[in-house]
mmCIF file of C-alpha atoms (C1' of nucleotides) and ligand atoms in Angstrom:
data_model
loop_
_atom_site.group_PDB
_atom_site.id
_atom_site.type_symbol
_atom_site.label_atom_id
_atom_site.label_comp_id
_atom_site.label_asym_id
_atom_site.label_seq_id
_atom_site.Cartn_x
_atom_site.Cartn_y
_atom_site.Cartn_z
ATOM 1 C CA MET A 94 -3.077 18.129 24.693
ATOM 2 C CA ILE A 95 -0.910 19.592 22.499
ATOM 3 C CA VAL A 96 -2.179 22.508 19.995
ATOM 4 C CA ILE A 97 -0.104 23.005 16.647
ATOM 5 C CA ASN A 98 -1.423 26.203 14.742
ATOM 6 C CA ASP A 99 -5.345 26.994 14.803
ATOM 7 C CA LEU A 100 -6.102 23.738 13.175
ATOM 8 C CA ASN A 101 -9.261 22.006 14.797
ATOM 9 C CA TRP A 102 -8.362 18.713 13.084
ATOM 10 C CA VAL A 103 -5.518 18.691 15.356
ATOM 11 C CA MET A 104 -7.513 19.604 18.342
ATOM 12 C CA SER A 105 -9.399 16.228 17.685
ATOM 13 C CA MET A 106 -6.571 14.257 18.180
ATOM 14 C CA SER A 107 -6.633 13.455 21.494
ATOM 15 C CA PHE A 108 -4.749 11.768 24.092
ATOM 16 C CA TYR A 109 -6.717 8.376 24.189
ATOM 17 C CA THR A 110 -7.454 6.071 27.034
ATOM 18 C CA ALA A 111 -9.454 3.147 27.031
ATOM 19 C CA ASP A 112 -12.656 5.140 28.538
ATOM 20 C CA SER A 113 -12.022 7.641 25.551
ATOM 21 C CA LEU A 114 -12.082 4.345 23.630
ATOM 22 C CA LYS A 115 -14.873 2.748 24.707
ATOM 23 C CA ALA A 116 -16.913 5.855 24.502
ATOM 24 C CA GLU A 117 -15.842 6.175 20.731
ATOM 25 C CA LEU A 118 -16.475 2.751 19.889
ATOM 26 C CA HIS A 119 -20.111 2.463 21.540
ATOM 27 C CA GLU A 120 -21.246 5.886 19.541
ATOM 28 C CA ARG A 121 -20.927 3.748 16.836
ATOM 29 C CA GLY A 122 -22.529 0.620 18.304
ATOM 30 C CA TRP A 123 -18.824 -1.670 18.886
ATOM 31 C CA ARG A 124 -17.505 -2.990 21.786
ATOM 32 C CA LEU A 125 -14.379 -1.800 24.263
ATOM 33 C CA THR A 126 -12.726 -5.416 24.569
ATOM 34 C CA PRO A 127 -9.624 -6.622 26.397
ATOM 35 C CA GLN A 128 -7.858 -6.886 23.281
ATOM 36 C CA ARG A 129 -8.590 -3.423 21.433
ATOM 37 C CA GLU A 130 -7.743 -1.642 24.955
ATOM 38 C CA VAL A 131 -3.975 -3.695 24.879
ATOM 39 C CA ILE A 132 -3.548 -3.072 21.176
ATOM 40 C CA LEU A 133 -4.271 0.522 21.590
ATOM 41 C CA ASN A 134 -1.824 1.035 24.760
ATOM 42 C CA ILE A 135 1.219 -1.028 22.912
ATOM 43 C CA PHE A 136 0.835 1.735 20.066
ATOM 44 C CA GLN A 137 -0.004 4.577 23.072
ATOM 45 C CA ASN A 138 3.762 3.530 24.442
ATOM 46 C CA LEU A 139 5.566 2.528 21.458
ATOM 47 C CA ALA A 140 8.666 5.026 20.795
ATOM 48 C CA ALA A 141 8.241 8.196 18.705
ATOM 49 C CA GLY A 142 8.734 7.225 15.382
ATOM 50 C CA LYS A 143 8.078 3.344 15.370
ATOM 51 C CA HIS A 144 5.777 1.225 13.383
ATOM 52 C CA LEU A 145 4.785 -2.020 13.559
ATOM 53 C CA SER A 146 3.454 -4.171 10.759
ATOM 54 C CA ALA A 147 0.569 -7.101 11.830
ATOM 55 C CA GLU A 148 2.910 -9.350 12.378
ATOM 56 C CA GLU A 149 5.405 -7.005 14.237
ATOM 57 C CA LEU A 150 2.640 -6.075 16.618
ATOM 58 C CA CYS A 151 1.325 -9.885 17.046
ATOM 59 C CA GLU A 152 5.207 -11.018 18.139
ATOM 60 C CA LEU A 153 5.435 -8.134 20.332
ATOM 61 C CA LEU A 154 1.521 -9.204 22.251
ATOM 62 C CA HIS A 155 3.048 -12.411 22.586
ATOM 63 C CA THR A 156 6.129 -11.398 24.372
ATOM 64 C CA GLU A 157 4.200 -9.056 26.737
ATOM 65 C CA GLY A 158 2.284 -12.098 27.109
ATOM 66 C CA HIS A 159 -0.776 -11.495 25.147
ATOM 67 C CA ASP A 160 -2.016 -14.130 23.158
ATOM 68 C CA ILE A 161 -3.782 -12.089 20.685
ATOM 69 C CA SER A 162 -5.095 -13.819 17.224
ATOM 70 C CA LEU A 163 -3.675 -12.600 13.533
ATOM 71 C CA SER A 164 -7.093 -12.465 12.756
ATOM 72 C CA THR A 165 -8.003 -9.889 15.483
ATOM 73 C CA ILE A 166 -4.964 -7.899 15.235
ATOM 74 C CA TYR A 167 -5.896 -7.483 11.406
ATOM 75 C CA ARG A 168 -9.482 -6.629 11.780
ATOM 76 C CA THR A 169 -8.239 -4.163 14.944
ATOM 77 C CA VAL A 170 -5.378 -1.888 13.193
ATOM 78 C CA LYS A 171 -7.746 -1.195 10.503
ATOM 79 C CA LEU A 172 -11.043 -0.584 12.264
ATOM 80 C CA MET A 173 -8.399 1.826 14.618
ATOM 81 C CA ALA A 174 -7.244 3.314 10.677
ATOM 82 C CA ARG A 175 -11.170 4.015 10.046
ATOM 83 C CA MET A 176 -11.437 5.467 13.271
ATOM 84 C CA GLY A 177 -8.469 8.079 13.007
ATOM 85 C CA ILE A 178 -6.644 6.011 15.820
ATOM 86 C CA LEU A 179 -3.960 5.131 14.123
ATOM 87 C CA ARG A 180 -2.384 6.278 10.549
ATOM 88 C CA GLU A 181 -1.801 2.968 8.034
ATOM 89 C CA LEU A 182 1.740 3.608 6.185
ATOM 90 C CA GLU A 183 2.373 2.294 2.780
ATOM 91 C CA LEU A 184 6.485 2.156 3.264
ATOM 92 C CA ALA A 185 6.993 0.661 -0.493
ATOM 93 C CA GLU A 186 7.231 -2.462 1.011
ATOM 94 C CA ASP A 187 4.860 -5.628 0.370
ATOM 95 C CA HIS A 188 2.902 -5.157 3.545
ATOM 96 C CA LYS A 189 1.585 -2.274 5.789
ATOM 97 C CA HIS A 190 2.912 -0.370 9.085
ATOM 98 C CA TYR A 191 0.797 1.705 11.967
ATOM 99 C CA GLU A 192 1.366 3.792 13.887
ATOM 100 C CA ILE A 193 -0.380 6.119 16.727
ATOM 101 C CA ASN A 194 -2.092 9.237 14.890
ATOM 102 C CA GLN A 195 -1.260 12.189 17.637
ATOM 103 C CA PRO A 196 0.651 15.532 16.536
ATOM 104 C CA TYR A 197 3.346 14.893 19.152
ATOM 105 C CA HIS A 198 4.052 11.692 16.585
ATOM 106 C CA HIS A 199 2.922 12.999 13.282
ATOM 107 C CA HIS A 200 5.617 13.428 10.567
ATOM 108 C CA HIS A 201 6.330 12.145 7.183
ATOM 109 C CA HIS A 202 8.696 9.568 5.159
ATOM 110 C CA LEU A 203 11.543 9.995 2.617
ATOM 111 C CA ILE A 204 11.251 6.524 1.070
ATOM 112 C CA CYS A 205 14.383 4.832 -0.977
ATOM 113 C CA VAL A 206 12.312 3.091 -3.943
ATOM 114 C CA LYS A 207 15.552 0.385 -4.191
ATOM 115 C CA CYS A 208 16.328 -0.133 -0.780
ATOM 116 C CA ASN A 209 13.592 0.726 1.176
ATOM 117 C CA GLN A 210 15.482 2.641 3.877
ATOM 118 C CA THR A 211 13.347 5.328 5.246
ATOM 119 C CA ILE A 212 13.840 8.707 6.892
ATOM 120 C CA GLU A 213 11.512 10.588 8.840
ATOM 121 C CA PHE A 214 10.776 14.523 9.008
ATOM 122 C CA LYS A 215 8.433 16.733 9.977
ATOM 123 C CA ASN A 216 7.030 19.463 8.160
ATOM 124 C CA GLU A 217 4.036 21.705 10.036
ATOM 125 C CA SER A 218 2.691 23.060 6.647
ATOM 126 C CA VAL A 219 1.449 19.694 5.115
ATOM 127 C CA LEU A 220 -1.036 19.453 8.301
ATOM 128 C CA LYS A 221 -2.238 22.843 6.707
ATOM 129 C CA ILE A 222 -2.924 21.274 3.207
ATOM 130 C CA GLY A 223 -4.833 18.450 4.165
ATOM 131 C CA ASP A 224 -7.139 20.396 6.520
ATOM 132 C CA LYS A 225 -7.926 23.039 3.841
ATOM 133 C CA THR A 226 -8.385 20.248 1.218
ATOM 134 C CA SER A 227 -10.415 18.154 3.031
ATOM 135 C CA LYS A 228 -12.558 20.572 4.509
ATOM 136 C CA LYS A 229 -12.981 22.656 1.116
ATOM 137 C CA GLU A 230 -14.635 19.100 -0.188
ATOM 138 C CA GLY A 231 -16.472 18.433 2.886
ATOM 139 C CA TYR A 232 -14.666 15.347 4.070
ATOM 140 C CA HIS A 233 -13.628 14.603 7.994
ATOM 141 C CA LEU A 234 -9.700 14.745 7.732
ATOM 142 C CA LEU A 235 -7.933 11.477 9.530
ATOM 143 C CA ASP A 236 -4.543 11.819 8.553
ATOM 144 C CA CYS A 237 -2.400 12.971 5.729
ATOM 145 C CA GLN A 238 0.776 12.076 4.767
ATOM 146 C CA LEU A 239 3.728 13.046 2.496
ATOM 147 C CA THR A 240 5.591 10.202 0.803
ATOM 148 C CA ILE A 241 8.499 10.910 -0.769
ATOM 149 C CA HIS A 242 9.864 8.493 -3.444
ATOM 150 C CA ALA A 243 13.980 9.064 -3.807
ATOM 151 C CA VAL A 244 16.967 7.058 -4.590
ATOM 152 C CA CYS A 245 19.537 6.926 -1.577
ATOM 153 C CA PRO A 246 22.647 8.487 -1.235
ATOM 154 C CA SER A 247 24.193 4.707 -1.408
ATOM 155 C CA CYS A 248 22.020 3.478 -3.807
ATOM 156 C CA GLN A 249 22.714 5.851 -6.350
ATOM 157 C CA ARG A 250 26.325 4.288 -7.069
ATOM 158 C CA SER A 251 25.240 1.096 -7.270
ATOM 159 C CA ILE A 252 23.715 -0.367 -10.899
ATOM 160 C CA VAL A 253 21.675 -3.332 -10.490
ATOM 161 C CA SER A 254 19.709 -5.458 -13.067
ATOM 162 C CA ALA A 255 16.538 -4.311 -14.286
ATOM 163 C CA ASN A 256 14.939 -7.491 -13.280
ATOM 164 C CA MET B 196 9.252 21.151 -20.870
ATOM 165 C CA ILE B 197 6.532 23.142 -18.028
ATOM 166 C CA VAL B 198 8.706 24.811 -15.673
ATOM 167 C CA ILE B 199 7.117 24.997 -12.260
ATOM 168 C CA ASN B 200 9.182 27.647 -10.326
ATOM 169 C CA ASP B 201 12.432 27.284 -9.466
ATOM 170 C CA LEU B 202 12.842 23.751 -8.666
ATOM 171 C CA ASN B 203 15.368 21.704 -10.587
ATOM 172 C CA TRP B 204 13.670 18.513 -10.373
ATOM 173 C CA VAL B 205 10.748 19.682 -11.991
ATOM 174 C CA MET B 206 13.543 20.525 -14.278
ATOM 175 C CA SER B 207 14.743 17.184 -15.163
ATOM 176 C CA MET B 208 11.215 15.732 -15.663
ATOM 177 C CA SER B 209 11.391 16.187 -19.200
ATOM 178 C CA PHE B 210 8.871 14.550 -21.857
ATOM 179 C CA TYR B 211 9.970 10.723 -22.744
ATOM 180 C CA THR B 212 10.203 9.753 -26.235
ATOM 181 C CA ALA B 213 11.358 6.495 -27.025
ATOM 182 C CA ASP B 214 15.059 8.156 -28.009
ATOM 183 C CA SER B 215 15.593 9.273 -24.335
ATOM 184 C CA LEU B 216 13.906 6.336 -22.869
ATOM 185 C CA LYS B 217 16.367 4.335 -24.957
ATOM 186 C CA ALA B 218 19.635 6.834 -23.225
ATOM 187 C CA GLU B 219 18.302 6.129 -19.813
ATOM 188 C CA LEU B 220 18.260 2.729 -20.117
ATOM 189 C CA HIS B 221 21.504 2.138 -21.732
ATOM 190 C CA GLU B 222 22.927 4.285 -19.416
ATOM 191 C CA ARG B 223 22.278 1.595 -16.807
ATOM 192 C CA GLY B 224 23.302 -1.547 -18.885
ATOM 193 C CA TRP B 225 19.727 -1.946 -19.747
ATOM 194 C CA ARG B 226 17.581 -2.577 -23.500
ATOM 195 C CA LEU B 227 14.602 -1.056 -24.907
ATOM 196 C CA THR B 228 12.341 -3.466 -25.668
ATOM 197 C CA PRO B 229 9.376 -2.918 -27.976
ATOM 198 C CA GLN B 230 6.890 -3.893 -24.750
ATOM 199 C CA ARG B 231 8.995 -0.956 -22.964
ATOM 200 C CA GLU B 232 8.232 1.575 -25.609
ATOM 201 C CA VAL B 233 4.601 0.515 -25.991
ATOM 202 C CA ILE B 234 4.012 0.687 -22.546
ATOM 203 C CA LEU B 235 6.044 3.960 -22.176
ATOM 204 C CA ASN B 236 3.223 5.270 -24.903
ATOM 205 C CA ILE B 237 0.152 4.171 -23.328
ATOM 206 C CA PHE B 238 1.239 6.277 -20.459
ATOM 207 C CA GLN B 239 2.094 9.086 -22.220
ATOM 208 C CA ASN B 240 -0.843 9.417 -24.007
ATOM 209 C CA LEU B 241 -3.518 8.791 -20.798
ATOM 210 C CA ALA B 242 -5.644 11.368 -20.076
ATOM 211 C CA ALA B 243 -4.460 13.895 -17.098
ATOM 212 C CA GLY B 244 -5.561 12.520 -13.748
ATOM 213 C CA LYS B 245 -5.763 8.414 -15.155
ATOM 214 C CA HIS B 246 -4.286 6.039 -13.959
ATOM 215 C CA LEU B 247 -3.601 2.472 -14.407
ATOM 216 C CA SER B 248 -3.882 -0.382 -12.575
ATOM 217 C CA ALA B 249 -1.303 -3.477 -14.206
ATOM 218 C CA GLU B 250 -4.376 -4.975 -14.677
ATOM 219 C CA GLU B 251 -6.006 -2.257 -16.531
ATOM 220 C CA LEU B 252 -3.043 -1.077 -18.296
ATOM 221 C CA CYS B 253 -3.299 -5.355 -19.656
ATOM 222 C CA GLU B 254 -6.319 -5.033 -20.830
ATOM 223 C CA LEU B 255 -5.673 -1.994 -22.448
ATOM 224 C CA LEU B 256 -2.474 -2.816 -24.719
ATOM 225 C CA HIS B 257 -4.852 -6.108 -25.419
ATOM 226 C CA THR B 258 -8.033 -3.486 -26.909
ATOM 227 C CA GLU B 259 -4.826 -1.935 -28.760
ATOM 228 C CA GLY B 260 -3.594 -5.109 -30.245
ATOM 229 C CA HIS B 261 -0.519 -5.770 -28.068
ATOM 230 C CA ASP B 262 -0.217 -8.717 -26.310
ATOM 231 C CA ILE B 263 2.346 -8.226 -24.027
ATOM 232 C CA SER B 264 2.358 -10.938 -20.517
ATOM 233 C CA LEU B 265 1.578 -9.963 -17.093
ATOM 234 C CA SER B 266 4.992 -10.811 -15.682
ATOM 235 C CA THR B 267 6.441 -7.967 -18.253
ATOM 236 C CA ILE B 268 3.687 -5.109 -17.515
ATOM 237 C CA TYR B 269 4.335 -5.891 -13.777
ATOM 238 C CA ARG B 270 8.192 -5.557 -14.089
ATOM 239 C CA THR B 271 7.853 -2.816 -16.687
ATOM 240 C CA VAL B 272 6.002 -0.498 -14.394
ATOM 241 C CA LYS B 273 8.024 -1.408 -11.452
ATOM 242 C CA LEU B 274 11.075 -0.897 -13.405
ATOM 243 C CA MET B 275 9.752 2.778 -14.536
ATOM 244 C CA ALA B 276 8.440 4.111 -11.047
ATOM 245 C CA ARG B 277 12.389 3.107 -9.861
ATOM 246 C CA MET B 278 13.226 5.320 -12.971
ATOM 247 C CA GLY B 279 11.126 8.025 -11.690
ATOM 248 C CA ILE B 280 8.991 7.567 -15.262
ATOM 249 C CA LEU B 281 6.152 6.555 -12.984
ATOM 250 C CA ARG B 282 4.395 7.431 -10.013
ATOM 251 C CA GLU B 283 3.006 4.329 -7.758
ATOM 252 C CA LEU B 284 -0.148 4.983 -6.473
ATOM 253 C CA GLU B 285 -1.694 3.954 -3.175
ATOM 254 C CA LEU B 286 -4.969 4.385 -3.384
ATOM 255 C CA ALA B 287 -6.287 2.524 -0.626
ATOM 256 C CA GLU B 288 -7.445 0.100 -1.978
ATOM 257 C CA ASP B 289 -5.676 -3.841 -2.213
ATOM 258 C CA HIS B 290 -3.749 -2.839 -5.793
ATOM 259 C CA LYS B 291 -1.341 0.136 -6.845
ATOM 260 C CA HIS B 292 -2.306 2.036 -9.729
ATOM 261 C CA TYR B 293 0.623 3.893 -12.158
ATOM 262 C CA GLU B 294 0.550 7.114 -13.796
ATOM 263 C CA ILE B 295 2.984 9.061 -15.575
ATOM 264 C CA ASN B 296 5.295 11.547 -13.838
ATOM 265 C CA GLN B 297 5.378 14.623 -15.205
ATOM 266 C CA PRO B 298 4.832 18.348 -13.783
ATOM 267 C CA TYR B 299 1.750 18.771 -15.740
ATOM 268 C CA HIS B 300 0.060 16.312 -14.450
ATOM 269 C CA HIS B 301 1.219 16.370 -10.846
ATOM 270 C CA HIS B 302 -1.450 15.739 -8.349
ATOM 271 C CA HIS B 303 -2.445 14.241 -5.070
ATOM 272 C CA HIS B 304 -4.887 12.443 -3.642
ATOM 273 C CA LEU B 305 -7.824 12.338 -1.113
ATOM 274 C CA ILE B 306 -9.038 9.214 -0.199
ATOM 275 C CA CYS B 307 -11.922 8.235 1.537
ATOM 276 C CA VAL B 308 -11.328 5.438 3.858
ATOM 277 C CA LYS B 309 -14.388 3.652 3.790
ATOM 278 C CA CYS B 310 -15.842 3.753 0.575
ATOM 279 C CA ASN B 311 -12.283 4.421 -1.079
ATOM 280 C CA GLN B 312 -13.418 7.523 -3.425
ATOM 281 C CA THR B 313 -10.560 10.043 -4.610
ATOM 282 C CA ILE B 314 -10.408 12.990 -4.896
ATOM 283 C CA GLU B 315 -7.467 14.716 -6.694
ATOM 284 C CA PHE B 316 -5.953 17.992 -6.692
ATOM 285 C CA LYS B 317 -2.828 20.120 -7.519
ATOM 286 C CA ASN B 318 -0.647 21.853 -4.368
ATOM 287 C CA GLU B 319 2.462 23.467 -6.135
ATOM 288 C CA SER B 320 4.199 23.557 -2.186
ATOM 289 C CA VAL B 321 4.076 20.091 -1.552
ATOM 290 C CA LEU B 322 6.828 19.828 -4.940
ATOM 291 C CA LYS B 323 9.136 22.639 -2.465
ATOM 292 C CA ILE B 324 8.831 20.424 0.470
ATOM 293 C CA GLY B 325 9.739 17.163 -1.537
ATOM 294 C CA ASP B 326 12.780 19.046 -2.932
ATOM 295 C CA LYS B 327 13.988 20.742 0.074
ATOM 296 C CA THR B 328 14.003 17.494 2.369
ATOM 297 C CA SER B 329 15.228 15.218 -0.570
ATOM 298 C CA LYS B 330 18.139 17.874 -1.177
ATOM 299 C CA LYS B 331 18.622 17.862 2.379
ATOM 300 C CA GLU B 332 19.311 13.856 2.767
ATOM 301 C CA GLY B 333 21.085 13.480 -0.286
ATOM 302 C CA TYR B 334 18.709 11.489 -1.720
ATOM 303 C CA HIS B 335 18.056 11.962 -5.521
ATOM 304 C CA LEU B 336 13.935 12.788 -5.900
ATOM 305 C CA LEU B 337 11.875 10.566 -8.390
ATOM 306 C CA ASP B 338 8.277 11.712 -6.702
ATOM 307 C CA CYS B 339 6.547 13.191 -3.956
ATOM 308 C CA GLN B 340 2.782 12.494 -3.037
ATOM 309 C CA LEU B 341 0.680 13.576 -0.177
ATOM 310 C CA THR B 342 -2.305 11.573 0.574
ATOM 311 C CA ILE B 343 -5.345 12.414 2.959
ATOM 312 C CA HIS B 344 -6.835 9.802 4.345
ATOM 313 C CA ALA B 345 -10.652 11.309 5.339
ATOM 314 C CA VAL B 346 -14.369 10.162 5.623
ATOM 315 C CA CYS B 347 -16.631 11.507 2.803
ATOM 316 C CA PRO B 348 -19.468 13.142 3.036
ATOM 317 C CA SER B 349 -21.840 10.343 2.184
ATOM 318 C CA CYS B 350 -20.024 7.856 4.270
ATOM 319 C CA GLN B 351 -20.157 10.090 7.247
ATOM 320 C CA ARG B 352 -23.602 9.607 7.152
ATOM 321 C CA SER B 353 -23.616 5.490 7.259
ATOM 322 C CA ILE B 354 -23.131 3.315 10.663
ATOM 323 C CA VAL B 355 -21.642 0.131 9.439
ATOM 324 C CA SER B 356 -20.344 -2.578 11.415
ATOM 325 C CA ALA B 357 -16.861 -2.561 12.842
ATOM 326 C CA ASN B 358 -16.020 -6.047 10.992
ATOM 327 C "C1'" DA C 290 -27.896 -11.333 39.065
ATOM 328 C "C1'" DT C 291 -29.161 -14.167 35.455
ATOM 329 C "C1'" DT C 292 -30.819 -13.517 30.917
ATOM 330 C "C1'" DT C 293 -30.310 -12.367 26.032
ATOM 331 C "C1'" DT C 294 -28.587 -10.803 21.934
ATOM 332 C "C1'" DA C 295 -25.232 -9.620 19.149
ATOM 333 C "C1'" DA C 296 -20.631 -7.755 17.883
ATOM 334 C "C1'" DA C 297 -16.225 -9.804 18.359
ATOM 335 C "C1'" DA C 298 -12.796 -13.502 18.921
ATOM 336 C "C1'" DG C 299 -9.978 -17.254 17.090
ATOM 337 C "C1'" DA C 300 -8.650 -20.945 14.001
ATOM 338 C "C1'" DG C 301 -8.130 -21.864 9.541
ATOM 339 C "C1'" DA C 302 -9.669 -21.667 4.861
ATOM 340 C "C1'" DG C 303 -9.581 -18.958 0.720
ATOM 341 C "C1'" DT C 304 -8.034 -15.259 -2.051
ATOM 342 C "C1'" DT C 305 -5.539 -12.454 -5.052
ATOM 343 C "C1'" DA C 306 -1.672 -9.115 -6.416
ATOM 344 C "C1'" DT C 307 2.538 -9.598 -7.040
ATOM 345 C "C1'" DT C 308 7.230 -12.102 -7.202
ATOM 346 C "C1'" DC C 309 9.789 -16.227 -8.946
ATOM 347 C "C1'" DT C 310 11.793 -19.234 -11.980
ATOM 348 C "C1'" DC C 311 13.583 -20.860 -15.705
ATOM 349 C "C1'" DA C 312 13.535 -21.814 -20.793
ATOM 350 C "C1'" DA C 313 13.139 -19.447 -24.913
ATOM 351 C "C1'" DT C 314 13.981 -15.236 -27.393
ATOM 352 C "C1'" DA C 315 16.402 -10.931 -28.856
ATOM 353 C "C1'" DA C 316 18.477 -6.546 -27.888
ATOM 354 C "C1'" DG C 317 22.753 -4.337 -29.103
ATOM 355 C "C1'" DA C 318 28.023 -4.881 -29.180
ATOM 356 C "C1'" DC C 319 31.730 -6.083 -31.821
ATOM 357 C "C1'" DG D 135 26.310 -12.435 -38.554
ATOM 358 C "C1'" DT D 136 27.711 -13.905 -34.363
ATOM 359 C "C1'" DC D 137 27.955 -13.616 -29.361
ATOM 360 C "C1'" DT D 138 26.461 -12.279 -25.160
ATOM 361 C "C1'" DT D 139 23.040 -11.179 -21.741
ATOM 362 C "C1'" DA D 140 18.795 -8.880 -20.800
ATOM 363 C "C1'" DT D 141 14.363 -9.828 -21.023
ATOM 364 C "C1'" DT D 142 9.820 -11.798 -22.232
ATOM 365 C "C1'" DG D 143 6.545 -15.059 -21.759
ATOM 366 C "C1'" DA D 144 3.964 -18.889 -19.358
ATOM 367 C "C1'" DG D 145 3.122 -20.663 -15.050
ATOM 368 C "C1'" DA D 146 4.100 -21.914 -10.202
ATOM 369 C "C1'" DA D 147 4.811 -19.936 -5.580
ATOM 370 C "C1'" DT D 148 4.500 -16.234 -1.919
ATOM 371 C "C1'" DA D 149 2.345 -14.181 1.391
ATOM 372 C "C1'" DA D 150 -0.365 -10.191 3.281
ATOM 373 C "C1'" DC D 151 -4.684 -10.008 3.857
ATOM 374 C "C1'" DT D 152 -9.350 -11.253 4.266
ATOM 375 C "C1'" DC D 153 -13.500 -14.318 4.999
ATOM 376 C "C1'" DT D 154 -16.008 -18.025 6.946
ATOM 377 C "C1'" DC D 155 -18.091 -20.416 10.476
ATOM 378 C "C1'" DT D 156 -17.859 -22.024 15.625
ATOM 379 C "C1'" DT D 157 -17.587 -20.195 20.364
ATOM 380 C "C1'" DT D 158 -16.962 -16.740 23.275
ATOM 381 C "C1'" DT D 159 -18.063 -12.202 25.908
ATOM 382 C "C1'" DA D 160 -19.472 -7.528 25.721
ATOM 383 C "C1'" DA D 161 -23.222 -4.932 27.841
ATOM 384 C "C1'" DA D 162 -27.860 -4.315 27.526
ATOM 385 C "C1'" DA D 163 -32.218 -5.870 29.370
ATOM 386 C "C1'" DT D 164 -34.802 -8.152 32.720
HETATM 387 ZN ZN1 ZN E 34 6.535 7.150 10.533
HETATM 388 ZN ZN1 ZN E 35 18.261 3.297 -0.967
HETATM 389 ZN ZN1 ZN E 36 -4.123 10.632 -9.562
HETATM 390 ZN ZN1 ZN E 37 -16.317 7.616 1.811
#
DNA sequence: ATTTTAAAAGAGAGTTATTCTCAATAAGAC
DNA sequence: GTCTTATTGAGAATAACTCTCTTTTAAAAT
């Protein structure tokens, strides 16, 4: 496990195996299914900084020979986000993206509000703020994201209509 | 104008009047309409920390005697968000909220992923990180939001089904 | 192993926030 | 006042996501 600073949130973000996933699911009276295991594996093996929408995940699963229904995909990513295994990202588009929630991959997003081009960046102090704030309120921290809305250099030059 | 630290982003976040809005619109070849002026006024006069969805804004406008169509409302808040006048918030529900984008009101959100209860908090260093990051990439900063996803104390006690 | 039970998957219908289309209107330039 | 074209309003269209219900199956009980 990778430890950054002294945040015990980071300590709890372990690398998930089928067994540890199973244990966490059972803790809540839920079950480990082949679908959940496959989806977890996809996210574990995704390149750093890569995120998937539900549709993209469905296609990727299909190319790897796993036919998991869209219903199950939507349910599973939502479930894993609520467990703190995945991060649910709002990248200023009309749909959500998901990525694994682990210290090594933890980063933030700078988004152009006009063309949606996204740049990822790391910042350690964001973690500290999130940890301190949630602790203070008695919340159990799952994820914290700094999202910067801005206009990229090329969009600063272009003028488009208001509609 | 309120100045926090030495961020020139904050310097550019002025209090909008009908005239300054008109000037910024004209700069881009757009027009100041009564609808846009009324909507700006609503957000200027909103209590600190209050945010509105498109539907809520529509109702509020109606009670004040302004019948502005939902189409125009959606277009206007999106426009003002892209201009940096409003902040577009994703509060983990199925719709967006908007609030004025001014230093005095600037804050962040701690959201329970289970019940969506939201706590607002302020943090000055987030502004600095957003300013530094966007500057470095040549982006023109509009807004930066720290969103913390967590489980609130009461939801930590309840166990619900996965579906 | 076999049975039992309820969680989960799959299929497809349903929901709804948001966007799109287009005719009518009006802001702003001259 | 006239002209140009951005904007409005009404409603249709879109599409991400959720819900419903039947079937399947994980995993506990026997
Ligand atoms: Zn990312
Ligand atoms: Zn851009
Ligand atoms: Zn707020
Ligand atoms: Zn809660």
